PDB file of N, CA and C in Angstrom:
ATOM      1  N   MET A   1      18.802 117.456 128.377  1.00 50.00           N
ATOM      2  CA  MET A   1      18.520 116.813 127.116  1.00 50.00           C
ATOM      3  C   MET A   1      18.259 117.894 126.062  1.00 50.00           C
ATOM      4  N   PRO A   2      18.988 117.836 124.907  1.00 49.00           N
ATOM      5  CA  PRO A   2      18.798 118.872 123.888  1.00 49.00           C
ATOM      6  C   PRO A   2      17.419 118.754 123.263  1.00 49.00           C
ATOM      7  N   PRO A   3      16.868 119.899 122.818  1.00 50.00           N
ATOM      8  CA  PRO A   3      15.551 119.846 122.174  1.00 50.00           C
ATOM      9  C   PRO A   3      15.636 119.077 120.865  1.00 50.00           C
ATOM     10  N   GLU A   4      14.578 118.388 120.603  1.00 52.00           N
ATOM     11  CA  GLU A   4      14.508 117.601 119.363  1.00 52.00           C
ATOM     12  C   GLU A   4      14.185 118.521 118.200  1.00 52.00           C
ATOM     13  N   GLY A   5      14.901 118.340 117.099  1.00 45.00           N
ATOM     14  CA  GLY A   5      14.631 119.132 115.904  1.00 45.00           C
ATOM     15  C   GLY A   5      13.438 118.566 115.161  1.00 45.00           C
ATOM     16  N   PRO A   6      13.052 119.210 114.073  1.00 45.00           N
ATOM     17  CA  PRO A   6      11.922 118.695 113.296  1.00 45.00           C
ATOM     18  C   PRO A   6      12.261 117.333 112.709  1.00 45.00           C
ATOM     19  N   ARG A   7      11.288 116.469 112.731  1.00 45.00           N
ATOM     20  CA  ARG A   7      11.506 115.134 112.174  1.00 45.00           C
ATOM     21  C   ARG A   7      11.454 115.199 110.658  1.00 45.00           C
ATOM     22  N   VAL A   8      12.393 114.524 110.055  1.00 45.00           N
ATOM     23  CA  VAL A   8      12.437 114.460 108.598  1.00 45.00           C
ATOM     24  C   VAL A   8      11.962 113.075 108.190  1.00 45.00           C
ATOM     25  N   ALA A   9      10.956 113.052 107.354  1.00 52.00           N
ATOM     26  CA  ALA A   9      10.422 111.766 106.894  1.00 52.00           C
ATOM     27  C   ALA A   9      11.446 111.103 105.985  1.00 52.00           C
ATOM     28  N   ALA A  10      11.633 109.822 106.166  1.00 86.00           N
ATOM     29  CA  ALA A  10      12.539 109.074 105.297  1.00 86.00           C
ATOM     30  C   ALA A  10      11.927 109.000 103.902  1.00 86.00           C
ATOM     31  N   VAL A  11      12.753 109.160 102.919  1.00 93.00           N
ATOM     32  CA  VAL A  11      12.287 109.098 101.537  1.00 93.00           C
ATOM     33  C   VAL A  11      12.118 107.644 101.135  1.00 93.00           C
ATOM     34  N   THR A  12      10.993 107.325 100.551  1.00 95.00           N
ATOM     35  CA  THR A  12      10.754 105.996  99.982  1.00 95.00           C
ATOM     36  C   THR A  12      10.267 106.169  98.552  1.00 95.00           C
ATOM     37  N   GLN A  13      10.249 105.086  97.829  1.00 96.00           N
ATOM     38  CA  GLN A  13       9.762 105.121  96.452  1.00 96.00           C
ATOM     39  C   GLN A  13       8.279 105.502  96.446  1.00 96.00           C
ATOM     40  N   PRO A  14       7.847 106.241  95.430  1.00 96.00           N
ATOM     41  CA  PRO A  14       6.446 106.670  95.375  1.00 96.00           C
ATOM     42  C   PRO A  14       5.486 105.576  94.910  1.00 96.00           C
ATOM     43  N   VAL A  15       6.010 104.415  94.620  1.00 96.00           N
ATOM     44  CA  VAL A  15       5.189 103.292  94.147  1.00 96.00           C
ATOM     45  C   VAL A  15       5.583 102.031  94.911  1.00 96.00           C
ATOM     46  N   PRO A  16       4.706 101.036  94.959  1.00 96.00           N
ATOM     47  CA  PRO A  16       5.078  99.764  95.591  1.00 96.00           C
ATOM     48  C   PRO A  16       6.208  99.080  94.818  1.00 96.00           C
ATOM     49  N   ALA A  17       6.914  98.222  95.506  1.00 96.00           N
ATOM     50  CA  ALA A  17       8.016  97.474  94.883  1.00 96.00           C
ATOM     51  C   ALA A  17       7.481  96.619  93.739  1.00 96.00           C
ATOM     52  N   PRO A  18       8.135  96.650  92.588  1.00 96.00           N
ATOM     53  CA  PRO A  18       7.699  95.805  91.479  1.00 96.00           C
ATOM     54  C   PRO A  18       8.001  94.337  91.756  1.00 96.00           C
ATOM     55  N   VAL A  19       7.231  93.484  91.148  1.00 96.00           N
ATOM     56  CA  VAL A  19       7.421  92.044  91.318  1.00 96.00           C
ATOM     57  C   VAL A  19       8.417  91.517  90.291  1.00 96.00           C
ATOM     58  N   TYR A  20       8.335  92.020  89.090  1.00 96.00           N
ATOM     59  CA  TYR A  20       9.140  91.495  87.986  1.00 96.00           C
ATOM     60  C   TYR A  20      10.202  92.492  87.551  1.00 96.00           C
ATOM     61  N   LEU A  21      11.309  91.982  87.050  1.00 93.00           N
ATOM     62  CA  LEU A  21      12.399  92.812  86.562  1.00 93.00           C
ATOM     63  C   LEU A  21      11.910  93.782  85.496  1.00 93.00           C
ATOM     64  N   ARG A  22      11.064  93.316  84.620  1.00 94.00           N
ATOM     65  CA  ARG A  22      10.551  94.174  83.538  1.00 94.00           C
ATOM     66  C   ARG A  22       9.813  95.383  84.100  1.00 94.00           C
ATOM     67  N   GLU A  23       9.051  95.177  85.192  1.00 96.00           N
ATOM     68  CA  GLU A  23       8.343  96.292  85.831  1.00 96.00           C
ATOM     69  C   GLU A  23       9.349  97.301  86.412  1.00 96.00           C
ATOM     70  N   TYR A  24      10.393  96.787  87.040  1.00 94.00           N
ATOM     71  CA  TYR A  24      11.443  97.645  87.602  1.00 94.00           C
ATOM     72  C   TYR A  24      12.090  98.464  86.487  1.00 94.00           C
ATOM     73  N   GLN A  25      12.423  97.816  85.390  1.00 92.00           N
ATOM     74  CA  GLN A  25      13.044  98.511  84.266  1.00 92.00           C
ATOM     75  C   GLN A  25      12.121  99.590  83.702  1.00 92.00           C
ATOM     76  N   GLN A  26      10.832  99.314  83.639  1.00 94.00           N
ATOM     77  CA  GLN A  26       9.888 100.300  83.118  1.00 94.00           C
ATOM     78  C   GLN A  26       9.792 101.503  84.055  1.00 94.00           C
ATOM     79  N   LEU A  27       9.813 101.257  85.367  1.00 94.00           N
ATOM     80  CA  LEU A  27       9.802 102.363  86.324  1.00 94.00           C
ATOM     81  C   LEU A  27      11.045 103.237  86.159  1.00 94.00           C
ATOM     82  N   LEU A  28      12.188 102.622  85.911  1.00 91.00           N
ATOM     83  CA  LEU A  28      13.417 103.379  85.662  1.00 91.00           C
ATOM     84  C   LEU A  28      13.283 104.229  84.403  1.00 91.00           C
ATOM     85  N   LEU A  29      12.803 103.612  83.333  1.00 91.00           N
ATOM     86  CA  LEU A  29      12.664 104.320  82.062  1.00 91.00           C
ATOM     87  C   LEU A  29      11.657 105.465  82.140  1.00 91.00           C
ATOM     88  N   ASP A  30      10.603 105.276  82.939  1.00 93.00           N
ATOM     89  CA  ASP A  30       9.564 106.296  83.067  1.00 93.00           C
ATOM     90  C   ASP A  30       9.941 107.417  84.022  1.00 93.00           C
ATOM     91  N   GLY A  31      11.089 107.281  84.704  1.00 92.00           N
ATOM     92  CA  GLY A  31      11.532 108.325  85.628  1.00 92.00           C
ATOM     93  C   GLY A  31      10.704 108.403  86.902  1.00 92.00           C
ATOM     94  N   VAL A  32      10.112 107.289  87.305  1.00 94.00           N
ATOM     95  CA  VAL A  32       9.256 107.247  88.489  1.00 94.00           C
ATOM     96  C   VAL A  32      10.075 107.100  89.771  1.00 94.00           C
ATOM     97  N   LEU A  33      11.188 106.395  89.723  1.00 95.00           N
ATOM     98  CA  LEU A  33      11.961 106.078  90.921  1.00 95.00           C
ATOM     99  C   LEU A  33      12.796 107.268  91.389  1.00 95.00           C
ATOM    100  N   VAL A  34      13.043 107.312  92.699  1.00 95.00           N
ATOM    101  CA  VAL A  34      13.789 108.426  93.282  1.00 95.00           C
ATOM    102  C   VAL A  34      14.992 107.908  94.069  1.00 95.00           C
ATOM    103  N   ASP A  35      15.958 108.815  94.277  1.00 94.00           N
ATOM    104  CA  ASP A  35      17.103 108.462  95.116  1.00 94.00           C
ATOM    105  C   ASP A  35      16.776 108.800  96.562  1.00 94.00           C
ATOM    106  N   ARG A  36      17.716 108.594  97.451  1.00 94.00           N
ATOM    107  CA  ARG A  36      17.465 108.792  98.882  1.00 94.00           C
ATOM    108  C   ARG A  36      17.260 110.254  99.258  1.00 94.00           C
ATOM    109  N   ALA A  37      17.593 111.155  98.357  1.00 94.00           N
ATOM    110  CA  ALA A  37      17.351 112.576  98.593  1.00 94.00           C
ATOM    111  C   ALA A  37      15.986 112.993  98.040  1.00 94.00           C
ATOM    112  N   GLY A  38      15.268 112.043  97.414  1.00 94.00           N
ATOM    113  CA  GLY A  38      13.956 112.349  96.859  1.00 94.00           C
ATOM    114  C   GLY A  38      13.990 112.869  95.435  1.00 94.00           C
ATOM    115  N   ARG A  39      15.176 112.884  94.830  1.00 94.00           N
ATOM    116  CA  ARG A  39      15.311 113.366  93.445  1.00 94.00           C
ATOM    117  C   ARG A  39      15.019 112.230  92.477  1.00 94.00           C
ATOM    118  N   PRO A  40      14.390 112.541  91.344  1.00 93.00           N
ATOM    119  CA  PRO A  40      14.152 111.485  90.341  1.00 93.00           C
ATOM    120  C   PRO A  40      15.472 110.903  89.849  1.00 93.00           C
ATOM    121  N   LEU A  41      15.508 109.583  89.698  1.00 89.00           N
ATOM    122  CA  LEU A  41      16.696 108.940  89.143  1.00 89.00           C
ATOM    123  C   LEU A  41      16.749 109.217  87.658  1.00 89.00           C
ATOM    124  N   ARG A  42      17.888 109.606  87.204  1.00 83.00           N
ATOM    125  CA  ARG A  42      18.095 109.832  85.775  1.00 83.00           C
ATOM    126  C   ARG A  42      18.642 108.534  85.205  1.00 83.00           C
ATOM    127  N   SER A  43      17.800 107.800  84.534  1.00 82.00           N
ATOM    128  CA  SER A  43      18.231 106.510  84.018  1.00 82.00           C
ATOM    129  C   SER A  43      18.514 106.609  82.533  1.00 82.00           C
ATOM    130  N   GLY A  44      19.289 105.709  82.087  1.00 83.00           N
ATOM    131  CA  GLY A  44      19.650 105.572  80.696  1.00 83.00           C
ATOM    132  C   GLY A  44      20.455 104.299  80.590  1.00 83.00           C
ATOM    133  N   ARG A  45      21.054 104.080  79.494  1.00 87.00           N
ATOM    134  CA  ARG A  45      21.866 102.881  79.310  1.00 87.00           C
ATOM    135  C   ARG A  45      23.277 103.121  79.827  1.00 87.00           C
ATOM    136  N   CYS A  46      23.782 102.160  80.585  1.00 86.00           N
ATOM    137  CA  CYS A  46      25.158 102.214  81.084  1.00 86.00           C
ATOM    138  C   CYS A  46      26.099 102.054  79.891  1.00 86.00           C
ATOM    139  N   PRO A  47      27.082 102.934  79.753  1.00 83.00           N
ATOM    140  CA  PRO A  47      28.001 102.819  78.616  1.00 83.00           C
ATOM    141  C   PRO A  47      28.890 101.578  78.675  1.00 83.00           C
ATOM    142  N   THR A  48      29.015 100.975  79.852  1.00 81.00           N
ATOM    143  CA  THR A  48      29.876  99.813  80.012  1.00 81.00           C
ATOM    144  C   THR A  48      29.151  98.504  79.726  1.00 81.00           C
ATOM    145  N   CYS A  49      27.952  98.354  80.301  1.00 84.00           N
ATOM    146  CA  CYS A  49      27.294  97.046  80.213  1.00 84.00           C
ATOM    147  C   CYS A  49      25.954  97.084  79.492  1.00 84.00           C
ATOM    148  N   ASP A  50      25.466  98.260  79.124  1.00 83.00           N
ATOM    149  CA  ASP A  50      24.207  98.447  78.399  1.00 83.00           C
ATOM    150  C   ASP A  50      22.973  98.155  79.252  1.00 83.00           C
ATOM    151  N   SER A  51      23.139  97.945  80.559  1.00 87.00           N
ATOM    152  CA  SER A  51      21.987  97.811  81.453  1.00 87.00           C
ATOM    153  C   SER A  51      21.472  99.199  81.795  1.00 87.00           C
ATOM    154  N   LEU A  52      20.306  99.251  82.409  1.00 87.00           N
ATOM    155  CA  LEU A  52      19.773 100.536  82.835  1.00 87.00           C
ATOM    156  C   LEU A  52      20.493 101.013  84.092  1.00 87.00           C
ATOM    157  N   VAL A  53      20.827 102.289  84.129  1.00 86.00           N
ATOM    158  CA  VAL A  53      21.491 102.891  85.272  1.00 86.00           C
ATOM    159  C   VAL A  53      20.464 103.080  86.380  1.00 86.00           C
ATOM    160  N   ASP A  54      20.789 102.584  87.605  1.00 89.00           N
ATOM    161  CA  ASP A  54      19.851 102.728  88.715  1.00 89.00           C
ATOM    162  C   ASP A  54      20.512 103.269  89.978  1.00 89.00           C
ATOM    163  N   GLY A  55      21.672 103.857  89.851  1.00 87.00           N
ATOM    164  CA  GLY A  55      22.333 104.458  91.003  1.00 87.00           C
ATOM    165  C   GLY A  55      23.355 103.566  91.677  1.00 87.00           C
ATOM    166  N   TYR A  56      23.341 102.288  91.386  1.00 91.00           N
ATOM    167  CA  TYR A  56      24.305 101.382  91.985  1.00 91.00           C
ATOM    168  C   TYR A  56      25.549 101.285  91.110  1.00 91.00           C
ATOM    169  N   THR A  57      26.643 100.817  91.683  1.00 93.00           N
ATOM    170  CA  THR A  57      27.918 100.723  90.976  1.00 93.00           C
ATOM    171  C   THR A  57      27.874  99.605  89.938  1.00 93.00           C
ATOM    172  N   CYS A  58      28.176  99.940  88.713  1.00 93.00           N
ATOM    173  CA  CYS A  58      28.246  98.941  87.645  1.00 93.00           C
ATOM    174  C   CYS A  58      29.561  98.180  87.798  1.00 93.00           C
ATOM    175  N   PRO A  59      29.503  96.849  87.848  1.00 95.00           N
ATOM    176  CA  PRO A  59      30.751  96.078  87.944  1.00 95.00           C
ATOM    177  C   PRO A  59      31.723  96.400  86.808  1.00 95.00           C
ATOM    178  N   GLY A  60      31.201  96.726  85.649  1.00 93.00           N
ATOM    179  CA  GLY A  60      32.057  97.033  84.516  1.00 93.00           C
ATOM    180  C   GLY A  60      32.815  98.338  84.649  1.00 93.00           C
ATOM    181  N   SER A  61      32.418  99.169  85.612  1.00 93.00           N
ATOM    182  CA  SER A  61      33.135 100.424  85.820  1.00 93.00           C
ATOM    183  C   SER A  61      34.397 100.222  86.655  1.00 93.00           C
ATOM    184  N   LEU A  62      34.592  98.989  87.121  1.00 96.00           N
ATOM    185  CA  LEU A  62      35.759  98.646  87.935  1.00 96.00           C
ATOM    186  C   LEU A  62      36.664  97.692  87.167  1.00 96.00           C
ATOM    187  N   PRO A  63      37.959  97.686  87.459  1.00 97.00           N
ATOM    188  CA  PRO A  63      38.810  96.650  86.871  1.00 97.00           C
ATOM    189  C   PRO A  63      38.469  95.305  87.512  1.00 97.00           C
ATOM    190  N   CYS A  64      38.663  94.224  86.793  1.00 96.00           N
ATOM    191  CA  CYS A  64      38.368  92.902  87.331  1.00 96.00           C
ATOM    192  C   CYS A  64      39.609  92.346  88.023  1.00 96.00           C
ATOM    193  N   PRO A  65      39.490  92.050  89.328  1.00 95.00           N
ATOM    194  CA  PRO A  65      40.632  91.460  90.017  1.00 95.00           C
ATOM    195  C   PRO A  65      40.900  90.020  89.589  1.00 95.00           C
ATOM    196  N   GLY A  66      39.928  89.377  88.942  1.00 94.00           N
ATOM    197  CA  GLY A  66      40.086  87.984  88.528  1.00 94.00           C
ATOM    198  C   GLY A  66      40.879  87.835  87.244  1.00 94.00           C
ATOM    199  N   CYS A  67      40.425  88.514  86.196  1.00 96.00           N
ATOM    200  CA  CYS A  67      41.073  88.340  84.888  1.00 96.00           C
ATOM    201  C   CYS A  67      41.909  89.552  84.484  1.00 96.00           C
ATOM    202  N   ARG A  68      41.902  90.556  85.350  1.00 95.00           N
ATOM    203  CA  ARG A  68      42.667  91.786  85.124  1.00 95.00           C
ATOM    204  C   ARG A  68      42.122  92.638  83.975  1.00 95.00           C
ATOM    205  N   ALA A  69      40.852  92.435  83.617  1.00 95.00           N
ATOM    206  CA  ALA A  69      40.250  93.291  82.589  1.00 95.00           C
ATOM    207  C   ALA A  69      40.186  94.718  83.129  1.00 95.00           C
ATOM    208  N   GLU A  70      40.437  95.676  82.283  1.00 95.00           N
ATOM    209  CA  GLU A  70      40.409  97.076  82.678  1.00 95.00           C
ATOM    210  C   GLU A  70      38.961  97.519  82.886  1.00 95.00           C
ATOM    211  N   ALA A  71      38.795  98.592  83.642  1.00 95.00           N
ATOM    212  CA  ALA A  71      37.465  99.186  83.807  1.00 95.00           C
ATOM    213  C   ALA A  71      36.926  99.539  82.420  1.00 95.00           C
ATOM    214  N   GLY A  72      35.666  99.245  82.195  1.00 92.00           N
ATOM    215  CA  GLY A  72      35.053  99.523  80.900  1.00 92.00           C
ATOM    216  C   GLY A  72      35.173  98.392  79.896  1.00 92.00           C
ATOM    217  N   ARG A  73      35.896  97.344  80.263  1.00 92.00           N
ATOM    218  CA  ARG A  73      36.080  96.176  79.388  1.00 92.00           C
ATOM    219  C   ARG A  73      35.386  94.966  79.967  1.00 92.00           C
ATOM    220  N   ARG A  74      34.929  94.093  79.113  1.00 92.00           N
ATOM    221  CA  ARG A  74      34.303  92.847  79.555  1.00 92.00           C
ATOM    222  C   ARG A  74      35.351  91.927  80.190  1.00 92.00           C
ATOM    223  N   CYS A  75      34.883  91.041  81.052  1.00 95.00           N
ATOM    224  CA  CYS A  75      35.772  90.035  81.632  1.00 95.00           C
ATOM    225  C   CYS A  75      36.207  89.056  80.542  1.00 95.00           C
ATOM    226  N   ARG A  76      37.348  88.426  80.765  1.00 95.00           N
ATOM    227  CA  ARG A  76      37.902  87.464  79.811  1.00 95.00           C
ATOM    228  C   ARG A  76      37.991  86.089  80.451  1.00 95.00           C
ATOM    229  N   ARG A  77      37.800  85.093  79.637  1.00 94.00           N
ATOM    230  CA  ARG A  77      37.976  83.715  80.080  1.00 94.00           C
ATOM    231  C   ARG A  77      39.476  83.394  80.046  1.00 94.00           C
ATOM    232  N   PRO A  78      39.904  82.312  80.700  1.00 93.00           N
ATOM    233  CA  PRO A  78      41.327  81.954  80.655  1.00 93.00           C
ATOM    234  C   PRO A  78      41.848  81.763  79.227  1.00 93.00           C
ATOM    235  N   SER A  79      40.955  81.397  78.315  1.00 94.00           N
ATOM    236  CA  SER A  79      41.354  81.214  76.922  1.00 94.00           C
ATOM    237  C   SER A  79      41.590  82.547  76.211  1.00 94.00           C
ATOM    238  N   GLY A  80      41.181  83.654  76.860  1.00 91.00           N
ATOM    239  CA  GLY A  80      41.319  84.965  76.234  1.00 91.00           C
ATOM    240  C   GLY A  80      40.033  85.442  75.574  1.00 91.00           C
ATOM    241  N   HIS A  81      39.059  84.548  75.411  1.00 94.00           N
ATOM    242  CA  HIS A  81      37.773  84.933  74.833  1.00 94.00           C
ATOM    243  C   HIS A  81      36.977  85.768  75.840  1.00 94.00           C
ATOM    244  N   MET A  82      36.059  86.565  75.339  1.00 93.00           N
ATOM    245  CA  MET A  82      35.218  87.363  76.204  1.00 93.00           C
ATOM    246  C   MET A  82      34.285  86.466  77.020  1.00 93.00           C
ATOM    247  N   ALA A  83      34.192  86.719  78.309  1.00 94.00           N
ATOM    248  CA  ALA A  83      33.282  85.962  79.176  1.00 94.00           C
ATOM    249  C   ALA A  83      31.859  86.468  78.970  1.00 94.00           C
ATOM    250  N   ASP A  84      30.890  85.585  79.149  1.00 92.00           N
ATOM    251  CA  ASP A  84      29.499  86.009  78.955  1.00 92.00           C
ATOM    252  C   ASP A  84      28.914  86.671  80.194  1.00 92.00           C
ATOM    253  N   ARG A  85      29.645  86.673  81.321  1.00 92.00           N
ATOM    254  CA  ARG A  85      29.193  87.288  82.563  1.00 92.00           C
ATOM    255  C   ARG A  85      30.373  87.958  83.249  1.00 92.00           C
ATOM    256  N   TRP A  86      30.035  88.857  84.197  1.00 94.00           N
ATOM    257  CA  TRP A  86      31.082  89.438  85.039  1.00 94.00           C
ATOM    258  C   TRP A  86      31.597  88.351  85.966  1.00 94.00           C
ATOM    259  N   HIS A  87      32.885  88.374  86.277  1.00 96.00           N
ATOM    260  CA  HIS A  87      33.437  87.440  87.254  1.00 96.00           C
ATOM    261  C   HIS A  87      32.904  87.780  88.645  1.00 96.00           C
ATOM    262  N   THR A  88      32.747  86.767  89.472  1.00 97.00           N
ATOM    263  CA  THR A  88      32.187  86.934  90.813  1.00 97.00           C
ATOM    264  C   THR A  88      32.982  87.937  91.639  1.00 97.00           C
ATOM    265  N   VAL A  89      34.300  87.933  91.524  1.00 97.00           N
ATOM    266  CA  VAL A  89      35.111  88.871  92.317  1.00 97.00           C
ATOM    267  C   VAL A  89      34.841  90.315  91.904  1.00 97.00           C
ATOM    268  N   ARG A  90      34.524  90.523  90.648  1.00 97.00           N
ATOM    269  CA  ARG A  90      34.200  91.868  90.171  1.00 97.00           C
ATOM    270  C   ARG A  90      32.830  92.302  90.705  1.00 97.00           C
ATOM    271  N   LEU A  91      31.870  91.379  90.684  1.00 96.00           N
ATOM    272  CA  LEU A  91      30.553  91.667  91.243  1.00 96.00           C
ATOM    273  C   LEU A  91      30.652  91.997  92.731  1.00 96.00           C
ATOM    274  N   LYS A  92      31.459  91.214  93.458  1.00 97.00           N
ATOM    275  CA  LYS A  92      31.612  91.444  94.895  1.00 97.00           C
ATOM    276  C   LYS A  92      32.307  92.777  95.178  1.00 97.00           C
ATOM    277  N   ALA A  93      33.215  93.179  94.315  1.00 97.00           N
ATOM    278  CA  ALA A  93      33.882  94.478  94.486  1.00 97.00           C
ATOM    279  C   ALA A  93      32.869  95.617  94.334  1.00 97.00           C
ATOM    280  N   ALA A  94      31.986  95.509  93.353  1.00 96.00           N
ATOM    281  CA  ALA A  94      30.949  96.530  93.163  1.00 96.00           C
ATOM    282  C   ALA A  94      29.981  96.537  94.347  1.00 96.00           C
ATOM    283  N   GLU A  95      29.620  95.349  94.833  1.00 97.00           N
ATOM    284  CA  GLU A  95      28.724  95.257  95.992  1.00 97.00           C
ATOM    285  C   GLU A  95      29.377  95.873  97.234  1.00 97.00           C
ATOM    286  N   ALA A  96      30.680  95.676  97.398  1.00 97.00           N
ATOM    287  CA  ALA A  96      31.388  96.236  98.555  1.00 97.00           C
ATOM    288  C   ALA A  96      31.373  97.766  98.504  1.00 97.00           C
ATOM    289  N   ILE A  97      31.550  98.321  97.321  1.00 97.00           N
ATOM    290  CA  ILE A  97      31.489  99.779  97.176  1.00 97.00           C
ATOM    291  C   ILE A  97      30.099 100.279  97.546  1.00 97.00           C
ATOM    292  N   ASP A  98      29.072  99.597  97.053  1.00 95.00           N
ATOM    293  CA  ASP A  98      27.706 100.022  97.365  1.00 95.00           C
ATOM    294  C   ASP A  98      27.378  99.834  98.841  1.00 95.00           C
ATOM    295  N   GLN A  99      27.945  98.836  99.476  1.00 96.00           N
ATOM    296  CA  GLN A  99      27.754  98.649 100.916  1.00 96.00           C
ATOM    297  C   GLN A  99      28.356  99.825 101.679  1.00 96.00           C
ATOM    298  N   GLN A 100      29.543 100.257 101.266  1.00 97.00           N
ATOM    299  CA  GLN A 100      30.173 101.421 101.897  1.00 97.00           C
ATOM    300  C   GLN A 100      29.335 102.670 101.672  1.00 97.00           C
ATOM    301  N   ARG A 101      28.804 102.819 100.467  1.00 95.00           N
ATOM    302  CA  ARG A 101      27.946 103.966 100.170  1.00 95.00           C
ATOM    303  C   ARG A 101      26.685 103.933 101.027  1.00 95.00           C
ATOM    304  N   ASP A 102      26.127 102.735 101.215  1.00 92.00           N
ATOM    305  CA  ASP A 102      24.932 102.569 102.036  1.00 92.00           C
ATOM    306  C   ASP A 102      25.235 102.953 103.489  1.00 92.00           C
ATOM    307  N   GLU A 103      26.346 102.465 104.025  1.00 94.00           N
ATOM    308  CA  GLU A 103      26.726 102.774 105.399  1.00 94.00           C
ATOM    309  C   GLU A 103      27.002 104.261 105.598  1.00 94.00           C
ATOM    310  N   ALA A 104      27.442 104.945 104.539  1.00 94.00           N
ATOM    311  CA  ALA A 104      27.702 106.382 104.595  1.00 94.00           C
ATOM    312  C   ALA A 104      26.445 107.199 104.269  1.00 94.00           C
ATOM    313  N   ASN A 105      25.322 106.519 104.080  1.00 90.00           N
ATOM    314  CA  ASN A 105      24.050 107.178 103.728  1.00 90.00           C
ATOM    315  C   ASN A 105      24.161 108.033 102.466  1.00 90.00           C
ATOM    316  N   ASP A 106      24.783 107.489 101.462  1.00 93.00           N
ATOM    317  CA  ASP A 106      24.931 108.178 100.184  1.00 93.00           C
ATOM    318  C   ASP A 106      23.546 108.511  99.619  1.00 93.00           C
ATOM    319  N   PRO A 107      23.249 109.797  99.420  1.00 93.00           N
ATOM    320  CA  PRO A 107      21.913 110.178  98.942  1.00 93.00           C
ATOM    321  C   PRO A 107      21.650 109.827  97.486  1.00 93.00           C
ATOM    322  N   THR A 108      22.674 109.418  96.749  1.00 91.00           N
ATOM    323  CA  THR A 108      22.458 109.088  95.338  1.00 91.00           C
ATOM    324  C   THR A 108      22.015 107.652  95.117  1.00 91.00           C
ATOM    325  N   LEU A 109      21.981 106.845  96.193  1.00 93.00           N
ATOM    326  CA  LEU A 109      21.497 105.471  96.058  1.00 93.00           C
ATOM    327  C   LEU A 109      19.977 105.459  95.923  1.00 93.00           C
ATOM    328  N   LEU A 110      19.460 104.403  95.363  1.00 93.00           N
ATOM    329  CA  LEU A 110      18.030 104.211  95.214  1.00 93.00           C
ATOM    330  C   LEU A 110      17.345 104.249  96.568  1.00 93.00           C
ATOM    331  N   ALA A 111      16.258 104.996  96.685  1.00 94.00           N
ATOM    332  CA  ALA A 111      15.501 105.052  97.932  1.00 94.00           C
ATOM    333  C   ALA A 111      14.836 103.701  98.173  1.00 94.00           C
ATOM    334  N   PRO A 112      14.617 103.356  99.434  1.00 93.00           N
ATOM    335  CA  PRO A 112      13.980 102.062  99.720  1.00 93.00           C
ATOM    336  C   PRO A 112      12.515 102.040  99.289  1.00 93.00           C
ATOM    337  N   TRP A 113      11.996 100.850  99.168  1.00 94.00           N
ATOM    338  CA  TRP A 113      10.586 100.666  98.805  1.00 94.00           C
ATOM    339  C   TRP A 113       9.718 100.877 100.037  1.00 94.00           C
ATOM    340  N   PRO A 114       8.513 101.387  99.869  1.00 92.00           N
ATOM    341  CA  PRO A 114       7.634 101.554 101.033  1.00 92.00           C
ATOM    342  C   PRO A 114       7.254 100.193 101.618  1.00 92.00           C
ATOM    343  N   THR A 115       7.036 100.183 102.920  1.00 86.00           N
ATOM    344  CA  THR A 115       6.655  98.929 103.561  1.00 86.00           C
ATOM    345  C   THR A 115       5.159  98.845 103.770  1.00 86.00           C
TER     346      THR A 115
END
């Protein structure tokens, strides 16, 4: 049996999980949250959707398979008007990318909350 190397503590957030979205957003703005490598998350406004950047894939950074909107553009309704939300297929595409990143232990993802 090979000798065991030094144990590396898993990185978790330095604060308890927030209850409200506003608290989460404030933690992002204050630079309190860390990625899985323990580095502070550099947050700011996403150039595509104007939400706060938190390390996860923005659906707007992908083309929409539903309405064929280009990456960086809002989704369109069948009438051609701008949709008020991302299409579900676009959201699922972003979630699939983040799932792959999670399975690959991507260190740039948000670190988990302490238990």
